[in-house]
Amino acid sequence: MTSNSSVRARLALGAVLVSTLLCAPVAAAAPGDAGTARTAPAGSEHACPVVYFDLGETLVHTADDGSTAYLSGAASYLRTLRERHVRVGLITNVPPSWGATDAERAARLKQEVDATWRGPVPFAWEDFGDRIRTPRTEAERKPSPVLWQRAKADSGRCRVVYQAETAQEVAVASSLGFVAYQVGRPHRPAFLPAGLVELLGR
């Protein structure tokens, strides 16, 4: 028999998710650092929504010895989104000195992560395409809103999702119109359920 506390926890989760989905506004198109909004190739990806993640302690974990690997459930979650043709991206802090453009900084980030990777399967960089937003200056580092604003502008009129492990980042993303979800919290799904993510595109 299900305990009252378990029932209450599920009801609370449902209320949070419904509130999140109903209250998140649709992102309007705006000019951004990376240019005009991109459209997914026909038949390969849904145009909407776009799901952005933080990287460290959201999708990957850095161990005490400096090695990195997927956090529990992250690889299978990304695979599920891939199978449902949902576009994903990263919004992550890296040193601005790593490059003059998002592409250059993303290439250096890939090198750094891959050099310490110890997971049984490689990190799915190909899933993220050119949707990796990184700071151009120290002033743009999160929790500055700039990276979220750029990601939102690049997503056109799509609903945008942001998932991270810190309440502060989730709060900033939410204030900017993202459907924001704090991962890894007790008594809640590790990530925003993929079925709910799909509903955002309808």
Short mmCIF file of C-alpha atoms in Angstrom, two decimals:
data_model
loop_
_atom_site.label_atom_id
_atom_site.label_comp_id
_atom_site.label_asym_id
_atom_site.label_seq_id
_atom_site.Cartn_x
_atom_site.Cartn_y
_atom_site.Cartn_z
CA MET A 1 0.00 0.00 0.00
CA THR A 2 1.34 3.45 -0.89
CA SER A 3 2.18 5.66 2.08
CA ASN A 4 0.54 9.05 2.53
CA SER A 5 3.94 10.74 2.35
CA SER A 6 4.67 9.09 -1.00
CA VAL A 7 1.31 10.19 -2.38
CA ARG A 8 1.89 13.74 -1.15
CA ALA A 9 5.34 13.77 -2.77
CA ARG A 10 3.93 12.71 -6.13
CA LEU A 11 1.13 15.27 -5.93
CA ALA A 12 3.62 17.99 -5.05
CA LEU A 13 5.79 17.03 -8.01
CA GLY A 14 2.79 17.11 -10.34
CA ALA A 15 1.83 20.55 -9.10
CA VAL A 16 5.36 21.85 -9.61
CA LEU A 17 5.59 20.49 -13.13
CA VAL A 18 2.15 21.72 -14.16
CA SER A 19 2.94 25.15 -12.74
CA THR A 20 6.26 25.20 -14.57
CA LEU A 21 4.71 24.25 -17.89
CA LEU A 22 1.76 26.62 -17.65
CA CYS A 23 3.68 29.64 -16.42
CA ALA A 24 6.67 29.59 -18.78
CA PRO A 25 6.17 32.09 -21.61
CA VAL A 26 7.07 31.42 -25.22
CA ALA A 27 10.46 32.90 -26.13
CA ALA A 28 10.19 35.62 -28.73
CA ALA A 29 12.73 35.87 -31.53
CA ALA A 30 15.47 38.43 -30.92
CA PRO A 31 18.89 39.20 -32.39
CA GLY A 32 21.71 37.41 -30.57
CA ASP A 33 25.45 36.87 -30.55
CA ALA A 34 25.24 33.86 -32.86
CA GLY A 35 23.00 35.50 -35.46
CA THR A 36 19.51 34.61 -36.58
CA ALA A 37 17.48 31.80 -35.06
CA ARG A 38 18.25 28.37 -36.48
CA THR A 39 15.72 25.96 -37.94
CA ALA A 40 16.20 22.21 -37.58
CA PRO A 41 16.63 20.17 -40.76
CA ALA A 42 13.30 18.74 -41.94
CA GLY A 43 12.63 15.31 -40.51
CA SER A 44 15.70 15.25 -38.26
CA GLU A 45 14.82 17.44 -35.29
CA HIS A 46 11.73 19.08 -33.86
CA ALA A 47 11.94 22.85 -34.13
CA CYS A 48 10.77 23.17 -30.54
CA PRO A 49 11.42 23.02 -27.67
CA VAL A 50 15.16 23.47 -27.09
CA VAL A 51 16.56 21.98 -23.88
CA TYR A 52 19.67 23.63 -22.45
CA PHE A 53 21.77 22.20 -19.63
CA ASP A 54 24.51 23.28 -17.32
CA LEU A 55 27.41 20.84 -17.70
CA GLY A 56 29.28 20.21 -14.44
CA GLU A 57 27.29 18.32 -11.78
CA THR A 58 24.26 18.41 -14.07
CA LEU A 59 25.32 16.09 -16.87
CA VAL A 60 28.88 15.20 -15.83
CA HIS A 61 30.72 14.76 -12.55
CA THR A 62 34.36 15.54 -11.85
CA ALA A 63 35.85 13.08 -9.36
CA ASP A 64 38.49 13.87 -6.75
CA ASP A 65 41.19 12.50 -9.08
CA GLY A 66 40.15 14.96 -11.80
CA SER A 67 38.47 12.39 -14.03
CA THR A 68 35.04 13.09 -15.50
CA ALA A 69 32.08 10.87 -16.38
CA TYR A 70 28.34 11.08 -16.84
CA LEU A 71 26.24 11.61 -13.75
CA SER A 72 23.82 8.78 -13.06
CA GLY A 73 20.96 8.82 -15.56
CA ALA A 74 22.40 11.62 -17.71
CA ALA A 75 23.50 9.47 -20.65
CA SER A 76 20.17 7.65 -20.88
CA TYR A 77 18.25 10.94 -20.57
CA LEU A 78 20.20 12.49 -23.43
CA ARG A 79 19.62 9.34 -25.46
CA THR A 80 15.86 9.59 -24.82
CA LEU A 81 15.79 13.21 -25.98
CA ARG A 82 17.82 12.23 -29.05
CA GLU A 83 15.37 9.45 -29.88
CA ARG A 84 12.53 11.97 -29.62
CA HIS A 85 14.43 14.41 -31.88
CA VAL A 86 14.56 17.12 -29.19
CA ARG A 87 17.34 19.67 -29.67
CA VAL A 88 19.72 20.14 -26.74
CA GLY A 89 22.36 22.72 -25.85
CA LEU A 90 24.77 23.75 -23.10
CA ILE A 91 25.02 26.99 -21.15
CA THR A 92 28.26 26.69 -19.23
CA ASN A 93 31.01 28.84 -17.77
CA VAL A 94 34.48 28.44 -19.27
CA PRO A 95 37.43 30.87 -19.32
CA PRO A 96 36.78 33.54 -21.98
CA SER A 97 40.45 33.16 -22.95
CA TRP A 98 39.62 29.76 -24.45
CA GLY A 99 38.58 31.39 -27.71
CA ALA A 100 37.12 34.37 -29.53
CA THR A 101 33.85 32.64 -30.43
CA ASP A 102 31.43 30.12 -28.94
CA ALA A 103 32.73 27.56 -31.43
CA GLU A 104 36.35 28.04 -30.38
CA ARG A 105 35.53 27.93 -26.68
CA ALA A 106 33.34 24.86 -27.20
CA ALA A 107 36.19 23.10 -29.02
CA ARG A 108 38.51 23.77 -26.09
CA LEU A 109 35.85 22.61 -23.63
CA LYS A 110 35.51 19.35 -25.58
CA GLN A 111 39.28 18.85 -25.43
CA GLU A 112 39.37 19.46 -21.68
CA VAL A 113 36.50 17.09 -20.92
CA ASP A 114 37.63 14.36 -23.31
CA ALA A 115 41.16 14.44 -21.87
CA THR A 116 39.86 13.43 -18.43
CA TRP A 117 36.91 11.27 -19.51
CA ARG A 118 36.63 7.89 -17.75
CA GLY A 119 33.07 6.95 -18.62
CA PRO A 120 32.25 3.73 -20.50
CA VAL A 121 30.77 5.75 -23.38
CA PRO A 122 32.04 9.10 -24.67
CA PHE A 123 30.20 12.33 -23.98
CA ALA A 124 27.59 12.98 -26.70
CA TRP A 125 29.03 16.21 -28.06
CA GLU A 126 27.37 15.66 -31.44
CA ASP A 127 23.93 16.06 -29.83
CA PHE A 128 24.68 19.69 -28.95
CA GLY A 129 25.72 20.92 -32.38
CA ASP A 130 26.45 24.66 -32.29
CA ARG A 131 24.19 25.20 -29.28
CA ILE A 132 26.98 25.63 -26.70
CA ARG A 133 26.86 29.07 -25.09
CA THR A 134 29.95 30.26 -23.20
CA PRO A 135 31.02 33.65 -21.80
CA ARG A 136 32.89 36.07 -24.05
CA THR A 137 34.06 38.07 -21.00
CA GLU A 138 34.29 37.50 -17.28
CA ALA A 139 31.27 39.77 -16.84
CA GLU A 140 29.16 37.33 -18.89
CA ARG A 141 29.82 34.36 -16.61
CA LYS A 142 26.76 32.85 -14.95
CA PRO A 143 24.80 33.92 -12.95
CA SER A 144 24.90 36.94 -15.26
CA PRO A 145 21.81 36.62 -17.49
CA VAL A 146 23.74 37.11 -20.74
CA LEU A 147 24.26 33.44 -21.71
CA TRP A 148 20.59 32.60 -21.15
CA GLN A 149 19.54 35.66 -23.14
CA ARG A 150 21.74 34.59 -26.05
CA ALA A 151 20.44 31.02 -25.94
CA LYS A 152 16.87 32.22 -25.88
CA ALA A 153 17.41 34.59 -28.81
CA ASP A 154 19.01 31.80 -30.84
CA SER A 155 15.97 29.58 -30.22
CA GLY A 156 13.55 31.86 -32.08
CA ARG A 157 9.98 31.43 -30.88
CA CYS A 158 10.60 28.03 -29.30
CA ARG A 159 9.96 27.32 -25.66
CA VAL A 160 13.34 26.94 -23.99
CA VAL A 161 14.15 24.65 -21.07
CA TYR A 162 17.09 24.97 -18.68
CA GLN A 163 18.21 22.23 -16.31
CA ALA A 164 20.92 22.68 -13.69
CA GLU A 165 21.85 21.56 -10.21
CA THR A 166 21.90 24.99 -8.53
CA ALA A 167 18.83 26.84 -7.35
CA GLN A 168 20.40 30.19 -8.25
CA GLU A 169 20.86 29.32 -11.92
CA VAL A 170 17.38 27.82 -12.11
CA ALA A 171 15.94 31.00 -10.63
CA VAL A 172 17.75 33.25 -13.13
CA ALA A 173 16.68 31.09 -16.08
CA SER A 174 13.08 31.07 -14.87
CA SER A 175 13.07 34.86 -14.55
CA LEU A 176 14.11 35.08 -18.21
CA GLY A 177 11.25 32.89 -19.45
CA PHE A 178 12.88 29.46 -19.46
CA VAL A 179 11.06 26.39 -18.19
CA ALA A 180 13.64 25.82 -15.47
CA TYR A 181 14.18 22.58 -13.58
CA GLN A 182 16.61 21.85 -10.75
CA VAL A 183 18.07 18.39 -11.26
CA GLY A 184 19.05 15.84 -8.68
CA ARG A 185 16.62 16.82 -5.94
CA PRO A 186 15.24 14.17 -3.59
CA HIS A 187 11.78 12.74 -4.33
CA ARG A 188 11.72 14.23 -7.81
CA PRO A 189 12.81 12.85 -11.20
CA ALA A 190 16.51 13.37 -11.79
CA PHE A 191 15.66 15.37 -14.94
CA LEU A 192 12.51 16.99 -16.32
CA PRO A 193 10.58 14.01 -17.77
CA ALA A 194 11.02 13.74 -21.53
CA GLY A 195 7.27 13.41 -22.07
CA LEU A 196 6.72 16.80 -20.45
CA VAL A 197 9.53 18.29 -22.52
CA GLU A 198 7.74 17.13 -25.68
CA LEU A 199 4.51 18.77 -24.55
CA LEU A 200 6.26 22.13 -24.61
CA GLY A 201 6.58 21.88 -28.37
CA ARG A 202 2.85 21.42 -28.98
#
